[in-house]
mmCIF file of N, CA and C in Angstrom:
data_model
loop_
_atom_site.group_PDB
_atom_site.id
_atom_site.type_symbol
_atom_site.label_atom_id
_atom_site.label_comp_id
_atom_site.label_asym_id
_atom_site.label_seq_id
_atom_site.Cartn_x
_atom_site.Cartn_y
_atom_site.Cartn_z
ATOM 1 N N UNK A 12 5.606 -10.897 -26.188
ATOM 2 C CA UNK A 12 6.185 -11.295 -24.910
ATOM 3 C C UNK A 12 5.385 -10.649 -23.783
ATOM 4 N N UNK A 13 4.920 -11.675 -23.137
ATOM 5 C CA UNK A 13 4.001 -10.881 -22.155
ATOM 6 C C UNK A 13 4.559 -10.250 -20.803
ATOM 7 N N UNK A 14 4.432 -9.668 -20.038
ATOM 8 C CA UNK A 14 5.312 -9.210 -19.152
ATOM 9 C C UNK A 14 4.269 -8.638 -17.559
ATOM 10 N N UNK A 15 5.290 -8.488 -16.335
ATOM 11 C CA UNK A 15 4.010 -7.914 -15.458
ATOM 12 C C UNK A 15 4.617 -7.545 -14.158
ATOM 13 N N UNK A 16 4.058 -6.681 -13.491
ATOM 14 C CA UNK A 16 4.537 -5.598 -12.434
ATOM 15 C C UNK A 16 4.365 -6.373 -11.094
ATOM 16 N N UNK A 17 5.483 -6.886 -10.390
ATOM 17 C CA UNK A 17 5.242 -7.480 -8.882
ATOM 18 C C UNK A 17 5.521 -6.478 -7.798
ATOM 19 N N UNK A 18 5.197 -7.057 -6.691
ATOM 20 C CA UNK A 18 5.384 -6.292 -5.839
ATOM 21 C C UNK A 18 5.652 -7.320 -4.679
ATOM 22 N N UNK A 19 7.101 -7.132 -4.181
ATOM 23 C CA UNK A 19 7.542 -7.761 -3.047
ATOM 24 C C UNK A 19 8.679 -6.947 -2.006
ATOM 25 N N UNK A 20 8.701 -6.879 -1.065
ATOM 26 C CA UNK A 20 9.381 -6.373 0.059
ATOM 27 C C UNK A 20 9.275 -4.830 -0.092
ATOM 28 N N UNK A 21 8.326 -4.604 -0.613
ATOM 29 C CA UNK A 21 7.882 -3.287 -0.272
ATOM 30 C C UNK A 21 8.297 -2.102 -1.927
ATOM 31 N N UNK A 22 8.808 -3.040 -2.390
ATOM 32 C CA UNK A 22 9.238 -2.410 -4.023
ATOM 33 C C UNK A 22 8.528 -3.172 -5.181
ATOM 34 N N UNK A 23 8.577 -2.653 -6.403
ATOM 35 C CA UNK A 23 7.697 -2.822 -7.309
ATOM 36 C C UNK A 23 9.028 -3.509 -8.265
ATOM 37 N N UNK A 24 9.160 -3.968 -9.039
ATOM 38 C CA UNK A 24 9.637 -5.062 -9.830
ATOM 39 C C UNK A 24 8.703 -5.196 -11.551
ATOM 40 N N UNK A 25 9.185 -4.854 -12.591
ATOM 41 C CA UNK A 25 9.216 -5.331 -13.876
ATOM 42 C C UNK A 25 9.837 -6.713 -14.326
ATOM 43 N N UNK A 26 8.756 -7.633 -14.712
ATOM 44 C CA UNK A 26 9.210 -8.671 -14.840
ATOM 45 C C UNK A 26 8.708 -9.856 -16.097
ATOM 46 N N UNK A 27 9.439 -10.510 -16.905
ATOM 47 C CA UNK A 27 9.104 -10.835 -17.881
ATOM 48 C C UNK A 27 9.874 -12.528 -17.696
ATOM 49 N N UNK A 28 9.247 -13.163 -18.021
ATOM 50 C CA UNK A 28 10.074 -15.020 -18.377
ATOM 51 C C UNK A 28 11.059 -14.735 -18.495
ATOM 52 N N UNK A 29 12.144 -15.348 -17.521
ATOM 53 C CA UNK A 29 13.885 -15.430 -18.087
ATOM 54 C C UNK A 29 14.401 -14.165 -17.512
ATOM 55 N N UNK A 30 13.896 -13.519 -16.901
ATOM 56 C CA UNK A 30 14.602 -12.254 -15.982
ATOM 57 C C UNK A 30 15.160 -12.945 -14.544
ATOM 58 N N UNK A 31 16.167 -12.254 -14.504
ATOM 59 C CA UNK A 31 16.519 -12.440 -12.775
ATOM 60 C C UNK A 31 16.992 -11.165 -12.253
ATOM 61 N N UNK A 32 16.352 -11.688 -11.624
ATOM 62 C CA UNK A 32 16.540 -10.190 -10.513
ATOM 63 C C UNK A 32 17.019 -10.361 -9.086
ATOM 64 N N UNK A 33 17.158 -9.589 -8.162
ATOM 65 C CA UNK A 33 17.459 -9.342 -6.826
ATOM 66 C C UNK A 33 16.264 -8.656 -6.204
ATOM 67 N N UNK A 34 15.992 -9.363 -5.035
ATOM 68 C CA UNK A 34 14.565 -8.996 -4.284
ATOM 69 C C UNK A 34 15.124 -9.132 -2.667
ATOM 70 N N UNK A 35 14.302 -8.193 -1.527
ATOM 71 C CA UNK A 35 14.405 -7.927 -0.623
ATOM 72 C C UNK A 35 14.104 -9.824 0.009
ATOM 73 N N UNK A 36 15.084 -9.939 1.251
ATOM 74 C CA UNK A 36 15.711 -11.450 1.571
ATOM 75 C C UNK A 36 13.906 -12.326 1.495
ATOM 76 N N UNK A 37 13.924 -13.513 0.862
ATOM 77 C CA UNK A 37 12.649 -14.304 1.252
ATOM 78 C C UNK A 37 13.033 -15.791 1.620
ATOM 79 N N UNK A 38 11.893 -15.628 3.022
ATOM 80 C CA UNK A 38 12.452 -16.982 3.307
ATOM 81 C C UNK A 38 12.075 -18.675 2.569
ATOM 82 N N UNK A 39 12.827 -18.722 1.669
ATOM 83 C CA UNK A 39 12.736 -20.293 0.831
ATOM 84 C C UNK A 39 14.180 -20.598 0.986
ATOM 85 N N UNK A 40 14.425 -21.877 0.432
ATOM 86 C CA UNK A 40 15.300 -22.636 0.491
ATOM 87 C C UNK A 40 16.272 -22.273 -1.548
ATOM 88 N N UNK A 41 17.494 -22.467 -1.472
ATOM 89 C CA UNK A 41 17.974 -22.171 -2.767
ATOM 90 C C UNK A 41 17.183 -23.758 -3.586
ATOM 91 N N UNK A 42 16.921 -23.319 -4.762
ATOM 92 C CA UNK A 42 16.465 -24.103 -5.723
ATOM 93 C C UNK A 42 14.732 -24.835 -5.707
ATOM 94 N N UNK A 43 14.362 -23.830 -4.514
ATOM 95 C CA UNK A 43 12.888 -23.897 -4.295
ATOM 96 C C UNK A 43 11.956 -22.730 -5.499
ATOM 97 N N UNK A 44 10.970 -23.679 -5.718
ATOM 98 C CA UNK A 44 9.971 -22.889 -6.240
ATOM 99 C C UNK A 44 9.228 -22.029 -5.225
ATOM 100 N N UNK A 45 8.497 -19.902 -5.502
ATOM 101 C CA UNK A 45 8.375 -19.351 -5.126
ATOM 102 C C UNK A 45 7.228 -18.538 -5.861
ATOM 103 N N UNK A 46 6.084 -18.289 -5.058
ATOM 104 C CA UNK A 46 4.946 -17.566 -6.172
ATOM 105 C C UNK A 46 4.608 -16.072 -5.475
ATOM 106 N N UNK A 47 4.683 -15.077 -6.805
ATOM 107 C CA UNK A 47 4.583 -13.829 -6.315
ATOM 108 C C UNK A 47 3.099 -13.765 -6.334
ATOM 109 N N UNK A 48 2.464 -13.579 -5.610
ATOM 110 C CA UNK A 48 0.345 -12.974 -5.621
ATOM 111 C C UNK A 48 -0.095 -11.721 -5.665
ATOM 112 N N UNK A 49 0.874 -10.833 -5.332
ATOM 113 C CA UNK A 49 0.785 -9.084 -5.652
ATOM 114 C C UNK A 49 1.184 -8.668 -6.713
ATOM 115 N N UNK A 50 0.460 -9.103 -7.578
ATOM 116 C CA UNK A 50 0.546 -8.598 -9.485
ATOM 117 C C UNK A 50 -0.023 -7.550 -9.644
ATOM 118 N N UNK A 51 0.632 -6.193 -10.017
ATOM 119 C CA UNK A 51 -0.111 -4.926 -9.998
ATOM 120 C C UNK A 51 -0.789 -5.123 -11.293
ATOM 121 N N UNK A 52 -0.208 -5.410 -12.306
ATOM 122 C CA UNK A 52 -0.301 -4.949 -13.818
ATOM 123 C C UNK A 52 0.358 -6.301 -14.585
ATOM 124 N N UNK A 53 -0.519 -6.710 -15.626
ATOM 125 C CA UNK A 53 -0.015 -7.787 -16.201
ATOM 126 C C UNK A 53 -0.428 -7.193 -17.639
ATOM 127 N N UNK A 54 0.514 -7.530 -18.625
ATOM 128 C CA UNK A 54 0.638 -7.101 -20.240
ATOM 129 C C UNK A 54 0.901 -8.063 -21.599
ATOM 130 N N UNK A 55 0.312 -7.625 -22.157
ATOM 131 C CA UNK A 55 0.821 -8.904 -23.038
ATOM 132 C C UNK A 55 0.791 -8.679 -24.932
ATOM 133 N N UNK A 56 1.468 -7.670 -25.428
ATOM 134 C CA UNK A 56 1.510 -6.818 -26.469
ATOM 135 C C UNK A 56 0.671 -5.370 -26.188
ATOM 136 N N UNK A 57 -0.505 -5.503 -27.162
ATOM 137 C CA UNK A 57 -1.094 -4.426 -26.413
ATOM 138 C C UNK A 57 -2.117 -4.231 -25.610
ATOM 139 N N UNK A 58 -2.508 -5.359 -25.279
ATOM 140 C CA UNK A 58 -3.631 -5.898 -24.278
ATOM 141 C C UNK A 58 -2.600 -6.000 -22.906
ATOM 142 N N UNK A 59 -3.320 -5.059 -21.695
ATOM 143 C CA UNK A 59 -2.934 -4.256 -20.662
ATOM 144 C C UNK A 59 -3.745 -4.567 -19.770
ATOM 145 N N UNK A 60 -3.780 -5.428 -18.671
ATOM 146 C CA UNK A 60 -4.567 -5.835 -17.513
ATOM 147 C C UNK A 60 -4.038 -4.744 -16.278
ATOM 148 N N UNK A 61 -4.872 -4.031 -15.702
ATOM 149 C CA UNK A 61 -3.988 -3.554 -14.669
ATOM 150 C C UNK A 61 -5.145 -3.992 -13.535
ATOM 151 N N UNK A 62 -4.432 -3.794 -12.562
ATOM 152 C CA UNK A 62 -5.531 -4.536 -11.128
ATOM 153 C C UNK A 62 -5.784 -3.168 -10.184
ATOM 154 N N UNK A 63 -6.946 -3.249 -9.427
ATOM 155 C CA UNK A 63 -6.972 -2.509 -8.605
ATOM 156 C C UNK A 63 -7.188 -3.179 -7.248
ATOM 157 N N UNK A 64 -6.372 -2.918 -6.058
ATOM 158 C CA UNK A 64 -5.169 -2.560 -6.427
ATOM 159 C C UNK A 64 -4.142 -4.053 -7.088
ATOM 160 N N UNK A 65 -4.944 -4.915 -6.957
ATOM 161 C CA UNK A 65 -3.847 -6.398 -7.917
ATOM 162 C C UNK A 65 -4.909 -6.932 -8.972
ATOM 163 N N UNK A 66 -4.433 -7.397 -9.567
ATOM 164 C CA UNK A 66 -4.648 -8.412 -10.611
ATOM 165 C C UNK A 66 -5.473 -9.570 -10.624
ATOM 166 N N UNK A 67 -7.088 -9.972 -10.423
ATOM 167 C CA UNK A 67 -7.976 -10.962 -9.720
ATOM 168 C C UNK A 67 -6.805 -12.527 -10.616
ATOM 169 N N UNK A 68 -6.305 -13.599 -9.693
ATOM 170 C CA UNK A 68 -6.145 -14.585 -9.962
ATOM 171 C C UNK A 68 -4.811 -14.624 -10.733
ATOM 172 N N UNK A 69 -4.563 -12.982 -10.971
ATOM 173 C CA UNK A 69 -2.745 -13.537 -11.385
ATOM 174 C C UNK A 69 -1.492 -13.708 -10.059
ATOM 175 N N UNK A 70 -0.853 -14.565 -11.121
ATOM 176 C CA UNK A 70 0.667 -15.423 -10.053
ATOM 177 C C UNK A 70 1.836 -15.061 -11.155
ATOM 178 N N UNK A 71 2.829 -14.973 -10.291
ATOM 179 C CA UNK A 71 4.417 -14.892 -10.824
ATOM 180 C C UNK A 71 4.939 -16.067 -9.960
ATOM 181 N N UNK A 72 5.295 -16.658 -10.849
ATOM 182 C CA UNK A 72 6.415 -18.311 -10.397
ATOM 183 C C UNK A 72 7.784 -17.632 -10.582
ATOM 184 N N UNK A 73 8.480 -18.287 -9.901
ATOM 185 C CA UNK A 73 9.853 -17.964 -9.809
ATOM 186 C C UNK A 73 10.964 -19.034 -9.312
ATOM 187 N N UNK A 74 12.031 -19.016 -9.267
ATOM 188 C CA UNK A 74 13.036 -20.059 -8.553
ATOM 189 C C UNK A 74 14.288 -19.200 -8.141
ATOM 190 N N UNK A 75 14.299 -20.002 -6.676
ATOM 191 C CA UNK A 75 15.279 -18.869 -5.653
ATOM 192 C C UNK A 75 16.419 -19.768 -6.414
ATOM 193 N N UNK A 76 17.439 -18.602 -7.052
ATOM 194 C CA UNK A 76 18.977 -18.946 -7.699
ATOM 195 C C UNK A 76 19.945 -19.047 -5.824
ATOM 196 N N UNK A 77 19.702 -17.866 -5.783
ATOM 197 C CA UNK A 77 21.105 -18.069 -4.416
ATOM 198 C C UNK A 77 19.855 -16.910 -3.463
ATOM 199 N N UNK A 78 20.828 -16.831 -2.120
ATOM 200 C CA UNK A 78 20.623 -15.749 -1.050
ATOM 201 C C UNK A 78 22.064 -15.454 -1.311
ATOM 202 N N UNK A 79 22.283 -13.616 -0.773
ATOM 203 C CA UNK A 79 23.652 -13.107 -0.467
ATOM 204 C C UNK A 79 23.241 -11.872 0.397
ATOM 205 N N UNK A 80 24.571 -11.075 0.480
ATOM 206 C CA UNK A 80 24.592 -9.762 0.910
ATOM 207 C C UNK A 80 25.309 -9.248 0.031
ATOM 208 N N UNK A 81 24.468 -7.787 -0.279
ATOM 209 C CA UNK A 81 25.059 -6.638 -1.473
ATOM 210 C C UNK A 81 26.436 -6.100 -1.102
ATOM 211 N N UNK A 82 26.851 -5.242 -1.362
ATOM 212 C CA UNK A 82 28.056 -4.685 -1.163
ATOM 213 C C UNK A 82 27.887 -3.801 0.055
ATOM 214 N N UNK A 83 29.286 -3.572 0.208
ATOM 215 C CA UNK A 83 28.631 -2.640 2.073
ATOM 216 C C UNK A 83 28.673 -0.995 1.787
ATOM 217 N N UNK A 84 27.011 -0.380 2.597
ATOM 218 C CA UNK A 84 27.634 0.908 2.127
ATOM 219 C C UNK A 84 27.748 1.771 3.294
ATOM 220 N N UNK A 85 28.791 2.315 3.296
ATOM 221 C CA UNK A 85 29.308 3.261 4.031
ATOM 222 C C UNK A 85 28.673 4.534 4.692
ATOM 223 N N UNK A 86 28.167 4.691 5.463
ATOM 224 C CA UNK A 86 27.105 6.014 6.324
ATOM 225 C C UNK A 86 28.228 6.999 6.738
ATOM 226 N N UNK A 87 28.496 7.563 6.688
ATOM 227 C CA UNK A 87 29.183 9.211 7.788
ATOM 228 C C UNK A 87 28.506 9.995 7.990
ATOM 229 N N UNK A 88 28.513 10.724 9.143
ATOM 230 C CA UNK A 88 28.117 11.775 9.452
ATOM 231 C C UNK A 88 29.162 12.599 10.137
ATOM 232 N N UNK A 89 28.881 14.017 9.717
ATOM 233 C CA UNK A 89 29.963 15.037 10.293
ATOM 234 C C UNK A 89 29.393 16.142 10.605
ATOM 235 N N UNK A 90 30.020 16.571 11.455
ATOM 236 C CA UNK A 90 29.242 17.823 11.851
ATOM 237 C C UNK A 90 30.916 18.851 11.670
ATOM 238 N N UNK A 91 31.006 19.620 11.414
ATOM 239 C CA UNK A 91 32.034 20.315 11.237
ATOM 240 C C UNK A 91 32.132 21.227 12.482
ATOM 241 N N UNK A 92 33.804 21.830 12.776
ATOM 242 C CA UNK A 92 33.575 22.811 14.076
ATOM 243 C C UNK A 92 33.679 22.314 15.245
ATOM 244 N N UNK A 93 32.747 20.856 15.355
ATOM 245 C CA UNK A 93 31.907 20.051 16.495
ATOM 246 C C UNK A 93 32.894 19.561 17.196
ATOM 247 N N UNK A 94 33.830 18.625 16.535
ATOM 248 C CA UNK A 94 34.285 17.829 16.991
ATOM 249 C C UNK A 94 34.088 16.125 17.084
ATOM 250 N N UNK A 95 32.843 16.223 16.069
ATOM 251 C CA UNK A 95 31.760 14.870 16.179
ATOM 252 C C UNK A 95 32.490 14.231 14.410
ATOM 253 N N UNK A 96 32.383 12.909 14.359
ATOM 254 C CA UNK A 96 32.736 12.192 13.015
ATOM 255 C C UNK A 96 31.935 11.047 13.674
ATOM 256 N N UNK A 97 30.874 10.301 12.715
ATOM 257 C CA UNK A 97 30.837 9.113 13.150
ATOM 258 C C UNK A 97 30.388 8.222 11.598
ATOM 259 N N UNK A 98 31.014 7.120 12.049
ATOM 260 C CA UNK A 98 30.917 6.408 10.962
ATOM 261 C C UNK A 98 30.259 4.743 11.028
ATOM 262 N N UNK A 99 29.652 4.335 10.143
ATOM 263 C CA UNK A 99 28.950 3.013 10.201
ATOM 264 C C UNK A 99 28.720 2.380 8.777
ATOM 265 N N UNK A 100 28.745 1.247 8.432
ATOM 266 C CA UNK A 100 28.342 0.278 7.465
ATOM 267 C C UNK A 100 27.616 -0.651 7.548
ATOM 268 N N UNK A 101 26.572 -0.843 6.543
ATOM 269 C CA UNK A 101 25.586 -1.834 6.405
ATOM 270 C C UNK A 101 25.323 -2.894 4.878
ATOM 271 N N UNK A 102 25.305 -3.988 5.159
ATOM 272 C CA UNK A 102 25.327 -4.534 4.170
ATOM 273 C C UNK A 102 23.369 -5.465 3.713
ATOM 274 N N UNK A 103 22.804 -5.207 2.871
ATOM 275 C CA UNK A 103 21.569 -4.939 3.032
ATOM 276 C C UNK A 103 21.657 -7.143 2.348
ATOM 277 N N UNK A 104 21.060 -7.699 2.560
ATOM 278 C CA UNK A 104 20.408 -9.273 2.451
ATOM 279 C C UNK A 104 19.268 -9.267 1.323
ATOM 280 N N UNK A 105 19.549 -9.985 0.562
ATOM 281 C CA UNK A 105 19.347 -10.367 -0.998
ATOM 282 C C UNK A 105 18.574 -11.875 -1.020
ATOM 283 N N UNK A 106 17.477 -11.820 -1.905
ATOM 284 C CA UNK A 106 17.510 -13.226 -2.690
ATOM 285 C C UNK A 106 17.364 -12.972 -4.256
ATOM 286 N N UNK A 107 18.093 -13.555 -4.997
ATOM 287 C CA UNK A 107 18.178 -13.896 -6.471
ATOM 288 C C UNK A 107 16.965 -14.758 -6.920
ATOM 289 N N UNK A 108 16.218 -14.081 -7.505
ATOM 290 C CA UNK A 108 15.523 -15.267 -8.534
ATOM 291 C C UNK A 108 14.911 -15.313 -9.862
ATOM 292 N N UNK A 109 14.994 -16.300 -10.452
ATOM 293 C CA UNK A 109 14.703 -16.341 -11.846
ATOM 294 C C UNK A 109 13.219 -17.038 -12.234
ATOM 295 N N UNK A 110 12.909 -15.669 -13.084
ATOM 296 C CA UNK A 110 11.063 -15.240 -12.962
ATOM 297 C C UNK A 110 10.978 -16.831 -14.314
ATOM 298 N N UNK A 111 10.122 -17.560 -13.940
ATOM 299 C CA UNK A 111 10.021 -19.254 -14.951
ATOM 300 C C UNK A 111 8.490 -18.716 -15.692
ATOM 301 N N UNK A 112 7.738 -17.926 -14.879
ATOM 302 C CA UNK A 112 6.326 -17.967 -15.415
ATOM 303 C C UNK A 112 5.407 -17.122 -15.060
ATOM 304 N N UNK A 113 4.607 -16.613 -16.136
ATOM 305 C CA UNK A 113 3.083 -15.634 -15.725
ATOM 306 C C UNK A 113 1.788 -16.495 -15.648
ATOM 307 N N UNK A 114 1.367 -16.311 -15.064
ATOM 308 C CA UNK A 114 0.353 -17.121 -15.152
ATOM 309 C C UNK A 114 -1.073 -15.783 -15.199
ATOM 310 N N UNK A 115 -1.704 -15.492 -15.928
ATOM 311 C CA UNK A 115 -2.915 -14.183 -15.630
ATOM 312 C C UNK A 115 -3.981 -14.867 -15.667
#
């Protein structure tokens, strides 16, 4: 099973045919095809391509499942003594997609 290291929205991603994952928001449409071009490292038993810094001519295909927003997380800050509490929530923007193909 061959497998290979992307890199999108600023994070690195392990990824193999038939994975889905959650990736920082990209703009496509749901049920659009999507190609990753920042392939750090592509593998395939024990034959090990790694790129410096990418991979000459490898692609990751993919298909956007949905867009969402994650769960919300909660910030506080306190200062004790002070008199200060402040509080805020952020909910961080998602796309889902399911990795169809390596291409090296």
């Amino acid at each position: 099973m061959s497998y290979a290291v992307i890199k999108t929205g600023g994070k690195q991603y392990r990824v193999q045919q038939g994975d889905v994952l959650r990736v920082e928001l990209l703009d496509a449409e749901e049920g659009a095809n999507v190609s990753f071009d920042q392939v750090l490292l592509v593998g395939s038993g024990d034959a090990v391509n790694v790129g410096a810094p990418t991979v000459a001519g490898a692609t990751v295909s993919a298909t956007v499942r949905k867009h969402g927003r994650a769960d919300k997380i909660r910030i506080i800050k306190f200062r004790r003594r002070k008199h200060h509490k402040k509080q805020m929530g952020h909910r961080q923007h998602f796309t889902e997609v399911e990795i169809t193909g390596i291409n090296a």
